[in-house]
Coordinates of C-alpha atoms and ligand atoms in Angstrom, one line a residue:
X1354 CA -1.9 -2.8 -11.0
X1355 CA -2.6 -5.7 -8.0
X1356 CA -5.9 -7.3 -7.9
X1357 CA -5.4 -10.4 -6.1
X1358 CA -5.8 -10.9 -2.5
X1359 CA -3.2 -10.7 -0.2
X1360 CA -4.2 -13.3 3.7
X1361 CA -1.7 -12.9 5.8
X1362 CA -1.3 -15.5 8.9
X1363 CA 0.1 -14.4 12.5
X1364 CA 0.5 -15.2 15.8
X1365 CA 3.2 -16.7 18.5
X1366 CA 5.4 -19.5 18.4
X1367 CA 3.7 -23.3 17.5
X1368 CA 0.1 -21.2 17.0
X1369 CA -0.5 -24.2 13.3
X1370 CA -0.1 -21.1 11.0
X1371 CA 1.6 -23.3 8.3
X1372 CA -1.0 -25.9 8.9
X1373 CA -3.7 -23.4 8.4
X1374 CA -2.0 -21.8 6.1
X1375 CA -2.1 -25.3 4.2
X1376 CA -5.5 -25.8 4.3
X1377 CA -6.7 -23.0 3.9
X1378 CA -4.7 -22.7 -0.3
X1379 CA -6.2 -26.4 -0.4
X1380 CA -9.7 -25.0 0.6
X1381 CA -9.6 -21.6 -1.7
X1382 CA -7.7 -24.1 -4.4
X1383 CA -11.0 -26.3 -4.4
X1384 CA -12.9 -23.2 -5.2
X1385 CA -11.5 -22.3 -8.2
X1386 CA -9.2 -19.7 -7.0
X1387 CA -5.2 -19.5 -8.1
X1388 CA -3.4 -19.2 -4.7
X1389 CA 0.1 -18.7 -4.0
X1390 CA 1.3 -19.8 -0.4
X1391 CA 4.7 -18.5 0.9
X1392 CA 5.7 -17.3 3.9
X1393 CA 8.3 -14.6 5.8
X1394 CA 11.2 -15.0 6.0
X1395 CA 11.5 -16.7 2.8
X1396 CA 9.9 -17.0 0.0
X1397 CA 12.6 -16.3 -2.5
X1398 CA 16.2 -18.1 -2.7
X1399 CA 18.0 -14.5 -1.8
X1400 CA 14.8 -14.3 1.5
X1401 CA 15.7 -18.2 2.1
X1402 CA 19.5 -17.2 2.3
X1403 CA 18.5 -14.4 4.8
X1404 CA 16.5 -16.4 7.2
X1405 CA 19.1 -18.8 7.7
X1406 CA 20.6 -16.1 9.1
X1407 CA 17.2 -14.9 11.6
X1408 CA 16.4 -18.1 12.4
X1409 CA 19.4 -20.1 14.3
X1410 CA 22.5 -19.6 16.0
X1411 CA 22.4 -17.4 19.3
X1412 CA 19.4 -15.6 20.5
X1413 CA 21.9 -12.8 21.0
X1414 CA 23.6 -13.0 17.4
X1415 CA 22.0 -10.0 16.1
X1416 CA 20.4 -6.7 17.4
X1417 CA 17.2 -5.7 16.9
X1418 CA 17.7 -3.4 14.2
X1419 CA 20.0 -5.9 12.4
X1420 CA 17.1 -8.4 12.3
X1421 CA 14.5 -6.2 11.5
X1422 CA 16.4 -4.9 8.6
X1423 CA 17.3 -8.5 7.5
X1424 CA 13.5 -9.4 7.6
X1425 CA 13.1 -6.5 5.9
X1426 CA 15.1 -6.5 2.8
X1427 CA 14.5 -10.5 2.5
X1428 CA 10.4 -8.7 2.4
X1429 CA 11.5 -6.4 -0.5
X1430 CA 12.6 -9.6 -2.2
X1431 CA 9.9 -11.4 -1.2
X1432 CA 7.7 -8.8 -2.3
X1433 CA 9.2 -7.6 -5.6
X1434 CA 10.2 -10.7 -7.0
X1435 CA 7.0 -13.0 -5.4
X1436 CA 4.3 -11.3 -4.1
X1437 CA 3.4 -8.6 -6.0
X1438 CA 3.6 -10.3 -9.4
X1439 CA 1.2 -12.9 -8.2
X1440 CA -1.9 -10.2 -6.8
X1441 CA -0.9 -8.4 -10.3
X1442 CA -2.0 -11.6 -11.9
X1443 CA -4.9 -12.3 -9.7
X1444 CA -3.9 -14.9 -7.6
X1445 CA -4.6 -14.9 -3.8
X1446 CA -1.3 -14.6 -1.9
X1447 CA -1.7 -16.5 1.8
X1448 CA 1.4 -15.3 3.3
X1449 CA 2.9 -17.6 6.6
X1450 CA 4.3 -13.7 8.6
X1451 CA 4.5 -10.7 6.8
X1452 CA 5.3 -7.3 8.7
X1453 CA 3.0 -7.8 11.9
X1454 CA 5.7 -10.6 13.0
X1455 CA 8.2 -7.0 12.7
X1456 CA 5.7 -5.0 14.5
X1457 CA 5.7 -8.0 17.6
X1458 CA 9.1 -9.3 17.6
X1459 CA 11.2 -7.0 16.9
X1460 CA 8.8 -3.6 17.8
X1461 CA 7.1 -5.2 21.1
X1462 CA 9.3 -8.3 22.2
X1463 CA 12.6 -6.6 21.2
X1464 CA 11.8 -2.3 22.1
X1465 CA 11.8 -0.7 18.6
X1466 CA 9.5 1.7 18.3
X1467 CA 6.1 0.7 15.9
X1468 CA 6.1 3.7 13.6
X1469 CA 9.6 3.6 13.1
X1470 CA 8.8 0.4 11.9
X1471 CA 5.7 1.1 9.7
X1472 CA 7.8 4.2 8.7
X1473 CA 10.6 1.6 7.6
X1474 CA 8.0 -0.5 6.0
X1475 CA 6.2 1.9 3.8
X1476 CA 9.5 3.5 2.6
X1477 CA 11.1 -0.7 1.1
X1478 CA 8.0 -2.2 1.3
X1479 CA 4.7 -0.8 0.6
X1480 CA 2.3 -3.6 0.6
X1481 CA -0.3 -4.2 3.5
X1482 CA -2.3 -7.1 3.4
X1483 CA -5.7 -6.9 2.7
X1484 CA -6.7 -9.4 5.2
X1485 CA -4.4 -10.4 8.5
X1486 CA -5.9 -13.9 10.3
X1487 CA -4.3 -13.8 14.1
X1488 CA -3.9 -16.6 15.7
X1489 CA -4.3 -16.7 19.2
X1490 CA -3.0 -19.3 21.5
X1491 CA -1.5 -19.9 25.0
X1492 CA 1.7 -18.7 24.5
X1493 CA 2.9 -21.7 26.8
X1494 CA 1.2 -23.6 24.6
X1495 CA 2.5 -22.8 21.8
X1496 CA 6.1 -22.4 22.8
X1497 CA 5.6 -26.2 24.1
X1498 CA 3.8 -27.5 20.5
X1499 CA 7.5 -25.1 19.0
X1500 CA 9.7 -26.9 21.1
X1501 CA 8.1 -30.0 20.4
X1502 CA 8.4 -29.9 16.9
X1503 CA 12.3 -29.1 17.5
X1504 CA 14.7 -28.2 15.0
X1505 CA 17.8 -26.1 13.7
X1506 CA 15.0 -22.8 13.9
X1507 CA 14.9 -22.0 17.1
X1508 CA 16.7 -18.9 17.4
X1509 CA 13.8 -16.6 18.5
X1510 CA 12.2 -19.8 20.5
X1511 CA 15.2 -19.8 22.6
X1512 CA 14.7 -16.0 23.7
X1513 CA 13.9 -15.8 27.5
X1514 CA 12.3 -13.6 29.8
X1515 CA 8.8 -11.8 28.7
X1516 CA 9.9 -11.9 25.7
X1517 CA 7.4 -14.4 24.3
X1518 CA 4.4 -12.7 26.7
X1519 CA 5.2 -9.2 25.0
X1520 CA 4.8 -10.8 21.5
X1521 CA 1.7 -12.8 22.3
X1522 CA 0.4 -8.8 24.2
X1523 CA 1.2 -7.7 20.4
X1524 CA -0.9 -10.0 18.7
X1525 CA -4.0 -9.8 21.1
X1526 CA -3.9 -5.9 21.0
X1527 CA -3.6 -5.9 16.8
X1528 CA -6.9 -7.0 15.9
X1529 CA -8.8 -4.2 18.6
X1530 CA -6.2 -1.9 17.3
X1531 CA -6.5 -2.3 13.3
X1532 CA -10.1 -4.5 13.2
X1533 CA -10.3 -3.0 9.8
X1534 CA -8.2 -5.0 8.8
X1535 CA -6.8 -7.7 11.1
X1536 CA -9.3 -10.5 13.1
X1537 CA -8.4 -13.1 15.6
X1538 CA -8.5 -16.4 15.8
X1539 CA -8.6 -18.2 18.2
X1540 CA -6.1 -21.3 17.9
X1541 CA -6.9 -24.0 20.5
X1542 CA -9.0 -27.2 19.9
X1543 CA -8.3 -29.3 16.8
X1544 CA -7.0 -28.5 13.2
X1545 CA -10.2 -29.0 12.0
X1546 CA -11.7 -27.2 14.5
X1547 CA -9.7 -23.9 13.5
X1548 CA -9.6 -24.0 9.7
X1549 CA -13.5 -24.0 10.5
X1550 CA -13.0 -20.6 12.0
X1551 CA -10.4 -19.2 9.9
X1552 CA -13.2 -19.9 6.8
X1553 CA -15.5 -18.0 8.7
X1554 CA -13.5 -15.3 9.2
X1555 CA -12.7 -15.2 5.4
X1556 CA -16.2 -14.3 4.8
Ligands
TMP2990 P1 8.5 -19.0 11.9 O1 9.0 -20.0 12.7 O2 6.9 -19.0 11.9 O3 8.7 -19.8 10.9 O4 8.7 -18.0 11.7 C1 10.5 -18.1 12.1 C2 11.0 -17.6 13.0 O5 11.1 -15.9 13.1 C3 9.7 -16.5 14.2 O6 10.4 -17.4 15.6 C4 9.5 -15.5 14.1 C5 10.4 -14.9 13.1 N1 10.1 -13.5 12.9 C6 10.2 -12.2 13.4 O7 11.2 -12.1 14.5 N2 10.0 -11.1 12.7 C7 9.2 -11.4 11.5 O8 9.4 -9.7 11.1 C8 9.6 -12.8 11.2 C9 8.2 -12.9 9.5 C10 9.8 -13.7 11.5

């Protein structure tokens, strides 16, 4: 039976989720909690192998449904082998991206129906976060930060047109549509300022 708290961090490119996940994990550990910090796509050897198929290469490498199914395949492995066991032993799990990224990128961004993605998630994964913190930063600023970071994992960053605007729109709307689970966090300003906002959102 699940007893730990499952927290996910969501947001567009360059919104600072990874840094903030690390800081939150450190703060909760300092308070005496067992914390598992993990990420998607990834978090197990199998899911990391799937990640490398997803985040590198040409933007058109996969169709929207191929992306959604690969993301879900990675998520099923991650939840079964890592996330659920950690929650069952009472750990707090912090995950950098989860189902809401699929809804944002493959749903709002690439046109798949939200209800179909939710049905797939309920069928195959069947685990929802207790709390989702949505880091909101102007999408142009986020993309510039992500571009400055560089690296090979830029497949989704490279999608043009208004793709990232649609992703951002989904993330802006999510805390308003699902306020019991999702909270918006202003991701602008210094790393320390954002960390304080995140700790406040946890209360
Ligand atoms: P990251 O850069 O935050 O590690 O995420 C990797 C990329 O994968 C990012 O561009 C968003 C994308 N992604 C999706 O498109 N759908 C998903 O379900 C997940 C988890 C990530």
